[in-house]
Amino acid sequence: MRPRKKGQQYEICYRCPGYTKPIYERFPTYEAANLRGAQIEYEKSIGEFRPPKQTPIQTKRAQKKFITVSELLDEYVQVYGLNHWGDSFLSCNLHRIEHYIKPYLGNVAVKDLTTHDLDLFYDSLQDKPAVVLKGHKKTDACVSRSVIEKTHALLRSALNQAVIWEYIPSNPALRVTLPKYQPQERTVWSASEAQQALDSCTDPVLKLCMLLALGCSMRVGEILGLTWDCVDISEDAICAGTAYVRITKELKRCQKDSLAALERRGRSTVLLTFPEWKQTGSSTSLVLKAPKTSSSVRSVYISRTVAEALLELKAEQERQKEALHGLYEDYDMVIAQSNGRPMERRLVEKQFREHITRQKLPQVVFHSLRHFSTSMKLALCGDIKAVQGDTGHATADMATGVYSHTFVCNRQQLAEEMETHFFQTDMEMATDGEKLKKTGCNCRRKARAAGSSAGCGRVVPRLYHRKLFANCSQNAVHRKLNQQIQHGKQEKVPKS
């Protein structure tokens, strides 16, 4: 079995029992082909020869013995990412792969990648300039630690798949030491600051956006994607307190290539793609799509204030339609521009920033209103599942952990409660006689005047001390004792 040269490779040909056609194998060098031929002859001589394993789909990457990080990530996105990620997460991960992983680790063989290599990579990434996307303001900032953490999560997941695919025996990213990252807590207004922002807002569209975020705990994309067919603000519903909004979609600007990739896989959640009004060859599209999770599809009851604001805006839109006649582009959007076109997130956030700057309020982002709404509802009712139903979170931990914030007034009230119910009370196991002495109760003095040593001998919890002894006539023991004294029926207590 002599190897024959075929182009730039060497080929061997042999037959195997049970196969009608000969089997061909090719190798990059003559020595490798000759070694494989000797192996086949030896296995046939001892009766242990098996034909080569055939895989269902032979790809160039699967046939390669030494796959690189770049090739692994490409395969990871195609096989795993397109079947599990949404359009936004897909776009973000593609950005991190192209700008932060491939330029530095793309040519490294996966089997040669070590934990020490990754430690050095993440450490050096802190000194690299951050990639500025098109349309964003250029800064001289370096790669932030939050980006490094997200890049590590992506690379760790890809290497986990490499272990499953048997490219490597273990995942070197599991033992990496990342730069310390402390996420900052989101700034949230107090109740008075939120009320001031609402009262001082003169733009009806911006004010309604704020009301929906505060009253309904809606995301900004859900607010902008709300249509009139999902709103029940009839007079009967408002009077009965059953007016509601139904959240089934969101407005979002997405990358066209991500949308196309998901469309080819049959995983597109786009309901409507708006036309491009600016002919600039944009790489993004403005779409109405399903919410981010299935739990985000929900109905939220609205208060009378929010319902009345919706009625006023609907009447204003009807007047605009009549004024513009056929020029009004009616997409049935609740939040729309004066010509009917949808209002994008950047416009609302810009107006919101300008408004709070004019009012000299603490600088917060629009999403902070959703955090404030969640915290306020938890403080008002304490029903975690009801609040979770309004926010649309998949788990209650997200509502209570990430979105819940403590207001200063609540902490001040706790200090007052401690003063009232703890520091201003007696010892927990004090006798009633000592408590009556402290509170100035004269029931024992009355009993002594009637010739009795009777009195209160109960021990009560500290928390109820003030309540039980604030008014002796309200206490059963004192009331009975006073009745005995008044009627002259006080019994003599025998001395022990």
Tab-separated table of C-alpha atoms in Angstrom:
chain	number	residue	atom	x	y	z
A	1	MET	CA	0.000	0.000	0.000
A	2	ARG	CA	2.097	2.823	-1.347
A	3	PRO	CA	0.968	6.453	-0.994
A	4	ARG	CA	0.232	8.343	-4.192
A	5	LYS	CA	0.565	12.088	-4.555
A	6	LYS	CA	-2.689	13.946	-5.221
A	7	GLY	CA	-2.088	17.653	-5.640
A	8	GLN	CA	-0.430	18.897	-2.463
A	9	GLN	CA	-1.410	15.788	-0.438
A	10	TYR	CA	-0.692	12.073	-0.361
A	11	GLU	CA	-3.407	9.463	-0.720
A	12	ILE	CA	-3.709	5.813	0.270
A	13	CYS	CA	-6.386	3.383	-0.967
A	14	TYR	CA	-7.534	0.152	0.690
A	15	ARG	CA	-10.543	-2.131	1.012
A	16	CYS	CA	-12.459	-3.108	4.120
A	17	PRO	CA	-14.748	-6.118	4.719
A	18	GLY	CA	-18.392	-5.107	4.390
A	19	TYR	CA	-17.691	-2.131	2.089
A	20	THR	CA	-18.288	-2.515	-1.651
A	21	LYS	CA	-16.182	0.493	-2.612
A	22	PRO	CA	-12.545	1.212	-1.762
A	23	ILE	CA	-11.751	3.703	1.004
A	24	TYR	CA	-9.490	6.684	0.349
A	25	GLU	CA	-7.597	8.721	2.940
A	26	ARG	CA	-5.378	11.750	2.353
A	27	PHE	CA	-2.549	13.186	4.435
A	28	PRO	CA	-0.436	16.330	4.204
A	29	THR	CA	2.917	14.465	4.104
A	30	TYR	CA	4.273	11.231	2.595
A	31	GLU	CA	5.468	10.015	6.010
A	32	ALA	CA	1.995	10.386	7.567
A	33	ALA	CA	0.356	8.512	4.684
A	34	ASN	CA	2.967	5.743	4.837
A	35	LEU	CA	2.530	5.428	8.613
A	36	ARG	CA	-1.236	5.101	8.225
A	37	GLY	CA	-0.751	2.364	5.591
A	38	ALA	CA	1.533	0.398	7.909
A	39	GLN	CA	-1.020	0.750	10.719
A	40	ILE	CA	-3.808	-0.630	8.504
A	41	GLU	CA	-1.723	-3.646	7.450
A	42	TYR	CA	-0.778	-4.415	11.051
A	43	GLU	CA	-4.390	-4.204	12.298
A	44	LYS	CA	-5.521	-6.486	9.456
A	45	SER	CA	-2.856	-9.028	10.361
A	46	ILE	CA	-4.033	-9.292	13.987
A	47	GLY	CA	-7.746	-9.138	13.060
A	48	GLU	CA	-8.543	-5.820	14.800
A	49	PHE	CA	-8.879	-3.524	11.821
A	50	ARG	CA	-11.796	-1.071	11.856
A	51	PRO	CA	-12.737	1.356	9.085
A	52	PRO	CA	-12.293	5.104	9.754
A	53	LYS	CA	-15.096	6.809	11.701
A	54	GLN	CA	-17.518	8.713	9.491
A	55	THR	CA	-19.132	11.881	10.884
A	56	PRO	CA	-22.548	13.092	9.655
A	57	ILE	CA	-21.202	16.478	8.523
A	58	GLN	CA	-17.582	16.910	7.603
A	59	THR	CA	-16.460	20.546	7.925
A	60	LYS	CA	-13.035	22.025	7.552
A	61	ARG	CA	-13.010	23.031	11.206
A	62	ALA	CA	-14.053	19.551	12.373
A	63	GLN	CA	-11.237	17.968	10.353
A	64	LYS	CA	-8.607	20.313	11.735
A	65	LYS	CA	-6.574	18.977	14.599
A	66	PHE	CA	-5.513	22.378	15.926
A	67	ILE	CA	-8.470	24.766	15.955
A	68	THR	CA	-7.774	28.415	16.808
A	69	VAL	CA	-9.730	30.685	19.141
A	70	SER	CA	-11.037	32.654	16.152
A	71	GLU	CA	-12.336	29.508	14.441
A	72	LEU	CA	-13.868	28.266	17.706
A	73	LEU	CA	-15.771	31.525	18.238
A	74	ASP	CA	-17.107	31.492	14.669
A	75	GLU	CA	-18.365	27.951	15.124
A	76	TYR	CA	-19.719	28.787	18.597
A	77	VAL	CA	-21.808	31.658	17.241
A	78	GLN	CA	-23.193	29.601	14.360
A	79	VAL	CA	-23.976	26.420	16.281
A	80	TYR	CA	-24.871	27.805	19.715
A	81	GLY	CA	-25.442	31.556	19.563
A	82	LEU	CA	-27.947	31.716	16.728
A	83	ASN	CA	-30.047	29.060	18.447
A	84	HIS	CA	-30.110	30.631	21.919
A	85	TRP	CA	-29.457	34.394	21.795
A	86	GLY	CA	-31.736	37.290	21.016
A	87	ASP	CA	-30.877	40.004	18.517
A	88	SER	CA	-29.475	42.441	21.093
A	89	PHE	CA	-27.311	39.876	22.872
A	90	LEU	CA	-26.121	38.543	19.521
A	91	SER	CA	-25.048	42.017	18.360
A	92	CYS	CA	-23.208	42.742	21.616
A	93	ASN	CA	-21.354	39.419	21.562
A	94	LEU	CA	-20.334	39.827	17.914
A	95	HIS	CA	-18.977	43.268	18.802
A	96	ARG	CA	-16.890	41.870	21.680
A	97	ILE	CA	-15.594	38.992	19.552
A	98	GLU	CA	-14.498	41.215	16.675
A	99	HIS	CA	-12.976	44.054	18.727
A	100	TYR	CA	-11.758	42.560	21.996
A	101	ILE	CA	-11.034	38.849	21.512
A	102	LYS	CA	-9.966	38.123	17.950
A	103	PRO	CA	-7.338	40.914	17.685
A	104	TYR	CA	-5.456	39.509	20.691
A	105	LEU	CA	-6.290	35.784	20.930
A	106	GLY	CA	-7.660	34.940	17.489
A	107	ASN	CA	-4.563	33.092	16.210
A	108	VAL	CA	-3.893	31.150	19.419
A	109	ALA	CA	-4.597	27.417	19.245
A	110	VAL	CA	-7.380	26.468	21.659
A	111	LYS	CA	-5.412	23.501	23.017
A	112	ASP	CA	-2.490	25.801	23.859
A	113	LEU	CA	-4.620	28.389	25.696
A	114	THR	CA	-3.877	28.398	29.439
A	115	THR	CA	-5.331	30.117	32.484
A	116	HIS	CA	-2.163	32.201	32.747
A	117	ASP	CA	-2.635	33.400	29.164
A	118	LEU	CA	-6.153	34.565	29.978
A	119	ASP	CA	-4.984	36.309	33.164
A	120	LEU	CA	-2.426	38.264	31.160
A	121	PHE	CA	-4.994	38.995	28.443
A	122	TYR	CA	-7.552	40.476	30.848
A	123	ASP	CA	-4.871	42.476	32.649
A	124	SER	CA	-3.573	43.984	29.391
A	125	LEU	CA	-7.102	44.699	28.187
A	126	GLN	CA	-7.469	47.356	30.888
A	127	ASP	CA	-4.888	49.500	29.078
A	128	LYS	CA	-6.414	49.105	25.615
A	129	PRO	CA	-8.550	51.943	24.184
A	130	ALA	CA	-12.262	51.297	24.149
A	131	VAL	CA	-13.795	50.792	20.701
A	132	VAL	CA	-16.195	53.607	19.828
A	133	LEU	CA	-19.178	52.512	17.764
A	134	LYS	CA	-20.440	54.520	14.835
A	135	GLY	CA	-22.620	57.401	15.951
A	136	HIS	CA	-21.230	57.468	19.489
A	137	LYS	CA	-19.105	60.218	20.963
A	138	LYS	CA	-15.383	59.483	20.849
A	139	THR	CA	-13.584	59.429	24.176
A	140	ASP	CA	-10.113	58.529	25.372
A	141	ALA	CA	-11.411	55.946	27.840
A	142	CYS	CA	-9.878	52.511	28.124
A	143	VAL	CA	-11.763	49.234	28.201
A	144	SER	CA	-13.890	49.233	31.358
A	145	ARG	CA	-13.900	46.398	33.850
A	146	SER	CA	-17.555	45.704	33.169
A	147	VAL	CA	-16.697	45.061	29.503
A	148	ILE	CA	-13.862	42.778	30.602
A	149	GLU	CA	-16.270	40.823	32.802
A	150	LYS	CA	-18.761	40.392	29.946
A	151	THR	CA	-15.964	39.415	27.548
A	152	HIS	CA	-14.800	36.791	30.029
A	153	ALA	CA	-18.333	35.390	30.360
A	154	LEU	CA	-18.536	35.037	26.573
A	155	LEU	CA	-15.121	33.376	26.278
A	156	ARG	CA	-15.837	31.049	29.210
A	157	SER	CA	-19.079	29.879	27.581
A	158	ALA	CA	-17.322	29.289	24.257
A	159	LEU	CA	-14.592	27.247	25.931
A	160	ASN	CA	-17.245	25.220	27.751
A	161	GLN	CA	-18.596	24.267	24.341
A	162	ALA	CA	-15.069	23.405	23.226
A	163	VAL	CA	-14.903	20.927	26.119
A	164	ILE	CA	-18.261	19.435	25.096
A	165	TRP	CA	-17.073	19.179	21.494
A	166	GLU	CA	-13.867	17.469	22.767
A	167	TYR	CA	-11.502	20.073	21.367
A	168	ILE	CA	-9.891	20.472	24.804
A	169	PRO	CA	-10.045	18.333	27.987
A	170	SER	CA	-10.803	21.200	30.399
A	171	ASN	CA	-11.829	24.860	30.386
A	172	PRO	CA	-8.924	27.200	31.295
A	173	ALA	CA	-11.330	30.127	31.845
A	174	LEU	CA	-12.859	28.582	34.971
A	175	ARG	CA	-9.864	29.458	37.163
A	176	VAL	CA	-9.203	32.955	35.836
A	177	THR	CA	-8.626	35.860	38.239
A	178	LEU	CA	-10.489	38.881	36.867
A	179	PRO	CA	-9.740	42.514	37.731
A	180	LYS	CA	-11.912	43.499	40.674
A	181	TYR	CA	-15.164	45.030	39.486
A	182	GLN	CA	-17.658	46.726	41.777
A	183	PRO	CA	-20.909	47.603	39.971
A	184	GLN	CA	-22.291	50.991	40.950
A	185	GLU	CA	-25.753	51.182	42.456
A	186	ARG	CA	-28.230	53.022	40.272
A	187	THR	CA	-29.204	56.476	41.499
A	188	VAL	CA	-32.919	56.734	42.293
A	189	TRP	CA	-34.994	59.786	43.155
A	190	SER	CA	-36.897	60.264	46.372
A	191	ALA	CA	-40.684	60.532	46.302
A	192	SER	CA	-40.588	64.342	46.513
A	193	GLU	CA	-38.087	64.600	43.657
A	194	ALA	CA	-40.163	62.313	41.431
A	195	GLN	CA	-43.278	64.348	42.212
A	196	GLN	CA	-41.442	67.584	41.408
A	197	ALA	CA	-40.315	66.189	38.043
A	198	LEU	CA	-43.912	65.285	37.166
A	199	ASP	CA	-45.471	68.552	38.339
A	200	SER	CA	-42.969	70.716	36.464
A	201	CYS	CA	-43.154	68.806	33.147
A	202	THR	CA	-45.052	70.773	30.464
A	203	ASP	CA	-44.508	68.369	27.543
A	204	PRO	CA	-47.566	66.028	27.497
A	205	VAL	CA	-45.713	63.245	25.658
A	206	LEU	CA	-42.717	63.242	28.013
A	207	LYS	CA	-45.005	63.483	31.032
A	208	LEU	CA	-47.015	60.461	29.877
A	209	CYS	CA	-43.788	58.502	29.398
A	210	MET	CA	-42.806	59.341	32.969
A	211	LEU	CA	-46.268	58.415	34.267
A	212	LEU	CA	-46.158	55.025	32.541
A	213	ALA	CA	-42.666	54.346	33.889
A	214	LEU	CA	-43.628	55.376	37.424
A	215	GLY	CA	-47.167	54.038	37.561
A	216	CYS	CA	-46.802	50.862	35.476
A	217	SER	CA	-43.101	50.007	36.014
A	218	MET	CA	-42.638	49.764	32.230
A	219	ARG	CA	-39.366	49.703	30.337
A	220	VAL	CA	-38.738	52.564	27.942
A	221	GLY	CA	-38.968	50.230	24.928
A	222	GLU	CA	-42.321	48.928	26.169
A	223	ILE	CA	-43.612	52.480	26.624
A	224	LEU	CA	-42.586	53.509	23.107
A	225	GLY	CA	-43.992	50.281	21.626
A	226	LEU	CA	-47.413	50.665	23.260
A	227	THR	CA	-50.310	50.850	20.789
A	228	TRP	CA	-53.865	52.041	21.368
A	229	ASP	CA	-55.363	48.608	20.773
A	230	CYS	CA	-53.578	47.446	23.954
A	231	VAL	CA	-55.056	50.195	26.142
A	232	ASP	CA	-58.409	49.998	27.971
A	233	ILE	CA	-59.335	53.483	29.223
A	234	SER	CA	-63.092	53.374	28.805
A	235	GLU	CA	-65.178	55.408	31.240
A	236	ASP	CA	-66.607	52.280	32.863
A	237	ALA	CA	-63.137	50.792	33.349
A	238	ILE	CA	-61.794	53.993	34.926
A	239	CYS	CA	-64.751	54.231	37.334
A	240	ALA	CA	-64.456	50.560	38.286
A	241	GLY	CA	-60.670	50.784	38.716
A	242	THR	CA	-60.030	48.149	36.036
A	243	ALA	CA	-58.355	50.333	33.389
A	244	TYR	CA	-55.181	48.676	32.163
A	245	VAL	CA	-52.465	48.542	29.519
A	246	ARG	CA	-51.472	45.287	27.821
A	247	ILE	CA	-47.725	44.958	27.128
A	248	THR	CA	-47.073	42.661	24.158
A	249	LYS	CA	-44.299	44.389	22.205
A	250	GLU	CA	-41.475	46.905	22.392
A	251	LEU	CA	-39.904	49.463	20.077
A	252	LYS	CA	-36.239	48.901	19.398
A	253	ARG	CA	-33.484	49.741	16.911
A	254	CYS	CA	-31.662	46.542	15.964
A	255	GLN	CA	-28.708	45.571	13.794
A	256	LYS	CA	-29.836	44.402	10.372
A	257	ASP	CA	-27.309	41.562	10.149
A	258	SER	CA	-28.436	40.143	13.514
A	259	LEU	CA	-32.071	40.305	12.467
A	260	ALA	CA	-31.265	38.601	9.162
A	261	ALA	CA	-29.286	35.826	10.882
A	262	LEU	CA	-32.137	35.093	13.284
A	263	GLU	CA	-34.640	35.243	10.413
A	264	ARG	CA	-32.719	32.516	8.572
A	265	ARG	CA	-32.940	30.334	11.667
A	266	GLY	CA	-36.662	30.970	12.050
A	267	ARG	CA	-36.171	32.742	15.399
A	268	SER	CA	-37.167	36.274	14.432
A	269	THR	CA	-39.512	38.053	16.880
A	270	VAL	CA	-40.037	41.140	14.690
A	271	LEU	CA	-43.684	42.145	14.311
A	272	LEU	CA	-43.249	45.278	12.192
A	273	THR	CA	-40.294	46.939	10.500
A	274	PHE	CA	-40.689	50.680	10.016
A	275	PRO	CA	-39.532	52.270	6.761
A	276	GLU	CA	-36.214	54.099	6.631
A	277	TRP	CA	-37.011	57.794	6.516
A	278	LYS	CA	-33.345	58.801	6.217
A	279	GLN	CA	-31.674	57.368	3.122
A	280	THR	CA	-28.185	56.974	4.614
A	281	GLY	CA	-27.573	53.249	4.226
A	282	SER	CA	-28.058	52.628	7.931
A	283	SER	CA	-26.909	49.329	9.389
A	284	THR	CA	-29.865	49.288	11.803
A	285	SER	CA	-33.644	49.071	11.522
A	286	LEU	CA	-36.399	50.411	13.762
A	287	VAL	CA	-38.757	47.549	14.575
A	288	LEU	CA	-41.654	46.524	16.776
A	289	LYS	CA	-40.757	43.171	18.304
A	290	ALA	CA	-41.842	40.835	21.063
A	291	PRO	CA	-40.566	41.686	24.572
A	292	LYS	CA	-37.275	40.319	25.817
A	293	THR	CA	-38.809	37.453	27.844
A	294	SER	CA	-42.125	35.617	27.972
A	295	SER	CA	-42.788	36.984	31.467
A	296	SER	CA	-42.596	40.522	30.040
A	297	VAL	CA	-45.928	39.953	28.277
A	298	ARG	CA	-48.372	41.187	30.914
A	299	SER	CA	-51.304	43.432	31.781
A	300	VAL	CA	-50.795	46.279	34.254
A	301	TYR	CA	-53.643	48.118	35.947
A	302	ILE	CA	-53.320	51.888	35.783
A	303	SER	CA	-54.417	54.616	38.165
A	304	ARG	CA	-56.903	57.351	37.332
A	305	THR	CA	-54.085	59.898	36.848
A	306	VAL	CA	-52.399	57.749	34.189
A	307	ALA	CA	-55.722	56.969	32.501
A	308	GLU	CA	-56.657	60.650	32.273
A	309	ALA	CA	-53.250	61.488	30.785
A	310	LEU	CA	-53.803	58.798	28.138
A	311	LEU	CA	-57.225	60.234	27.300
A	312	GLU	CA	-55.787	63.728	26.888
A	313	LEU	CA	-53.002	62.499	24.599
A	314	LYS	CA	-55.448	60.486	22.488
A	315	ALA	CA	-57.621	63.586	21.991
A	316	GLU	CA	-54.539	65.601	21.008
A	317	GLN	CA	-53.566	62.980	18.420
A	318	GLU	CA	-57.039	63.130	16.899
A	319	ARG	CA	-56.675	66.900	16.489
A	320	GLN	CA	-53.262	66.389	14.820
A	321	LYS	CA	-54.742	63.872	12.370
A	322	GLU	CA	-57.430	66.344	11.358
A	323	ALA	CA	-54.909	69.158	10.947
A	324	LEU	CA	-52.475	67.135	8.818
A	325	HIS	CA	-55.164	65.243	6.855
A	326	GLY	CA	-53.389	62.542	4.822
A	327	LEU	CA	-49.873	63.553	5.901
A	328	TYR	CA	-50.248	61.938	9.315
A	329	GLU	CA	-48.556	58.507	9.317
A	330	ASP	CA	-50.826	56.527	11.586
A	331	TYR	CA	-49.167	53.468	13.139
A	332	ASP	CA	-51.602	53.460	16.102
A	333	MET	CA	-48.728	54.355	18.437
A	334	VAL	CA	-49.522	55.844	21.850
A	335	ILE	CA	-46.191	57.683	22.034
A	336	ALA	CA	-45.661	59.290	18.637
A	337	GLN	CA	-44.254	62.392	17.022
A	338	SER	CA	-46.505	65.136	15.697
A	339	ASN	CA	-46.560	63.466	12.251
A	340	GLY	CA	-47.442	60.028	13.651
A	341	ARG	CA	-44.028	58.447	13.335
A	342	PRO	CA	-42.744	56.470	16.335
A	343	MET	CA	-40.586	58.284	18.841
A	344	GLU	CA	-37.234	56.618	19.414
A	345	ARG	CA	-35.602	56.018	22.748
A	346	ARG	CA	-32.786	58.516	22.225
A	347	LEU	CA	-35.298	61.354	21.716
A	348	VAL	CA	-37.160	60.589	24.943
A	349	GLU	CA	-33.949	60.246	26.930
A	350	LYS	CA	-32.631	63.527	25.525
A	351	GLN	CA	-35.821	65.383	26.499
A	352	PHE	CA	-35.722	63.762	29.930
A	353	ARG	CA	-32.113	64.890	30.533
A	354	GLU	CA	-32.921	68.442	29.490
A	355	HIS	CA	-35.985	68.526	31.741
A	356	ILE	CA	-34.230	67.418	34.926
A	357	THR	CA	-31.333	69.777	34.174
A	358	ARG	CA	-33.722	72.720	33.978
A	359	GLN	CA	-35.362	71.680	37.258
A	360	LYS	CA	-31.940	71.144	38.912
A	361	LEU	CA	-32.885	67.633	39.965
A	362	PRO	CA	-30.333	64.853	40.635
A	363	GLN	CA	-29.089	63.390	37.371
A	364	VAL	CA	-30.663	59.990	36.726
A	365	VAL	CA	-31.353	57.977	33.594
A	366	PHE	CA	-34.883	57.288	32.404
A	367	HIS	CA	-34.637	53.630	33.432
A	368	SER	CA	-34.217	54.794	37.048
A	369	LEU	CA	-37.934	55.635	37.065
A	370	ARG	CA	-38.666	51.910	36.727
A	371	HIS	CA	-36.405	51.263	39.728
A	372	PHE	CA	-38.219	53.964	41.718
A	373	SER	CA	-41.599	52.489	40.796
A	374	THR	CA	-40.577	49.009	41.934
A	375	SER	CA	-39.202	50.295	45.246
A	376	MET	CA	-42.265	52.435	45.921
A	377	LYS	CA	-44.707	49.583	45.229
A	378	LEU	CA	-42.776	47.226	47.495
A	379	ALA	CA	-42.826	49.835	50.262
A	380	LEU	CA	-46.553	50.499	49.828
A	381	CYS	CA	-47.994	46.991	49.664
A	382	GLY	CA	-45.172	44.555	50.432
A	383	ASP	CA	-46.677	41.952	48.061
A	384	ILE	CA	-43.621	40.791	46.143
A	385	LYS	CA	-45.517	38.645	43.611
A	386	ALA	CA	-47.909	41.494	42.797
A	387	VAL	CA	-44.985	43.837	42.163
A	388	GLN	CA	-43.270	41.156	40.075
A	389	GLY	CA	-46.428	40.919	37.975
A	390	ASP	CA	-46.237	44.645	37.240
A	391	THR	CA	-42.519	44.711	36.451
A	392	GLY	CA	-42.564	41.565	34.302
A	393	HIS	CA	-39.455	40.017	35.845
A	394	ALA	CA	-38.972	36.290	35.436
A	395	THR	CA	-38.067	35.867	39.127
A	396	ALA	CA	-38.965	37.752	42.280
A	397	ASP	CA	-35.281	37.991	43.210
A	398	MET	CA	-34.737	40.488	40.409
A	399	ALA	CA	-37.489	42.748	41.744
A	400	THR	CA	-36.364	42.574	45.378
A	401	GLY	CA	-32.602	42.467	44.801
A	402	VAL	CA	-31.674	44.606	41.804
A	403	TYR	CA	-34.678	46.904	41.410
A	404	SER	CA	-35.542	47.508	45.062
A	405	HIS	CA	-33.962	50.556	46.710
A	406	THR	CA	-34.204	51.898	50.251
A	407	PHE	CA	-35.541	55.421	50.686
A	408	VAL	CA	-33.992	57.700	53.320
A	409	CYS	CA	-37.388	58.506	54.850
A	410	ASN	CA	-38.008	54.805	55.533
A	411	ARG	CA	-34.718	54.472	57.369
A	412	GLN	CA	-35.475	57.572	59.422
A	413	GLN	CA	-38.831	56.048	60.347
A	414	LEU	CA	-37.065	52.883	61.517
A	415	ALA	CA	-34.939	54.957	63.873
A	416	GLU	CA	-38.080	56.563	65.310
A	417	GLU	CA	-39.729	53.150	65.757
A	418	MET	CA	-36.677	51.864	67.631
A	419	GLU	CA	-36.823	54.882	69.926
A	420	THR	CA	-40.527	54.380	70.607
A	421	HIS	CA	-40.724	50.623	71.011
A	422	PHE	CA	-37.285	49.782	72.399
A	423	PHE	CA	-35.314	52.549	74.026
A	424	GLN	CA	-38.330	54.165	75.749
A	425	THR	CA	-39.593	50.901	77.300
A	426	ASP	CA	-38.614	48.937	80.385
A	427	MET	CA	-36.863	45.594	80.623
A	428	GLU	CA	-38.614	42.789	78.827
A	429	MET	CA	-39.159	40.677	81.934
A	430	ALA	CA	-40.006	43.461	84.393
A	431	THR	CA	-42.952	42.869	86.741
A	432	ASP	CA	-46.200	44.705	86.335
A	433	GLY	CA	-45.610	46.458	89.647
A	434	GLU	CA	-42.419	47.998	88.318
A	435	LYS	CA	-44.141	48.932	85.056
A	436	LEU	CA	-47.062	50.498	86.895
A	437	LYS	CA	-44.639	52.456	89.031
A	438	LYS	CA	-42.877	53.755	85.927
A	439	THR	CA	-46.089	54.706	84.185
A	440	GLY	CA	-47.577	56.376	87.289
A	441	CYS	CA	-50.468	53.908	87.625
A	442	ASN	CA	-52.353	54.254	90.959
A	443	CYS	CA	-54.206	50.931	90.912
A	444	ARG	CA	-52.004	49.415	93.639
A	445	ARG	CA	-52.457	52.526	95.769
A	446	LYS	CA	-56.237	52.109	95.455
A	447	ALA	CA	-56.000	48.457	96.386
A	448	ARG	CA	-53.881	49.283	99.420
A	449	ALA	CA	-56.443	51.888	100.520
A	450	ALA	CA	-59.143	49.201	100.281
A	451	GLY	CA	-57.145	46.909	102.561
A	452	SER	CA	-55.889	44.556	99.877
A	453	SER	CA	-52.477	43.696	98.560
A	454	ALA	CA	-53.938	42.781	95.201
A	455	GLY	CA	-52.561	44.299	92.075
A	456	CYS	CA	-51.273	43.459	88.674
A	457	GLY	CA	-48.774	40.629	88.602
A	458	ARG	CA	-48.703	39.835	84.884
A	459	VAL	CA	-45.580	40.026	82.787
A	460	VAL	CA	-46.208	41.515	79.359
A	461	PRO	CA	-43.940	41.802	76.315
A	462	ARG	CA	-41.982	44.993	76.055
A	463	LEU	CA	-43.530	45.908	72.703
A	464	TYR	CA	-47.043	46.175	74.206
A	465	HIS	CA	-46.007	47.964	77.390
A	466	ARG	CA	-47.153	51.403	76.320
A	467	LYS	CA	-50.348	50.072	74.779
A	468	LEU	CA	-51.430	48.043	77.841
A	469	PHE	CA	-50.614	50.589	80.505
A	470	ALA	CA	-51.283	53.889	78.766
A	471	ASN	CA	-54.846	53.862	80.064
A	472	CYS	CA	-55.547	51.709	83.116
A	473	SER	CA	-59.277	51.733	82.545
A	474	GLN	CA	-58.682	49.829	79.292
A	475	ASN	CA	-56.865	46.966	80.997
A	476	ALA	CA	-59.011	44.018	82.115
A	477	VAL	CA	-57.087	43.465	85.355
A	478	HIS	CA	-57.225	47.125	86.343
A	479	ARG	CA	-60.861	47.406	85.365
A	480	LYS	CA	-61.835	44.451	87.575
A	481	LEU	CA	-59.813	45.801	90.493
A	482	ASN	CA	-61.406	49.242	90.244
A	483	GLN	CA	-64.873	47.678	90.189
A	484	GLN	CA	-64.131	45.740	93.376
A	485	ILE	CA	-62.904	48.866	95.122
A	486	GLN	CA	-65.896	50.901	94.079
A	487	HIS	CA	-68.450	48.341	95.327
A	488	GLY	CA	-66.580	47.603	98.550
A	489	LYS	CA	-66.266	43.938	97.670
A	490	GLN	CA	-62.523	43.700	97.834
A	491	GLU	CA	-61.629	40.377	99.435
A	492	LYS	CA	-58.908	40.098	101.986
A	493	VAL	CA	-55.941	38.209	100.770
A	494	PRO	CA	-54.632	35.775	103.428
A	495	LYS	CA	-51.079	36.243	104.441
A	496	SER	CA	-48.744	33.442	103.569
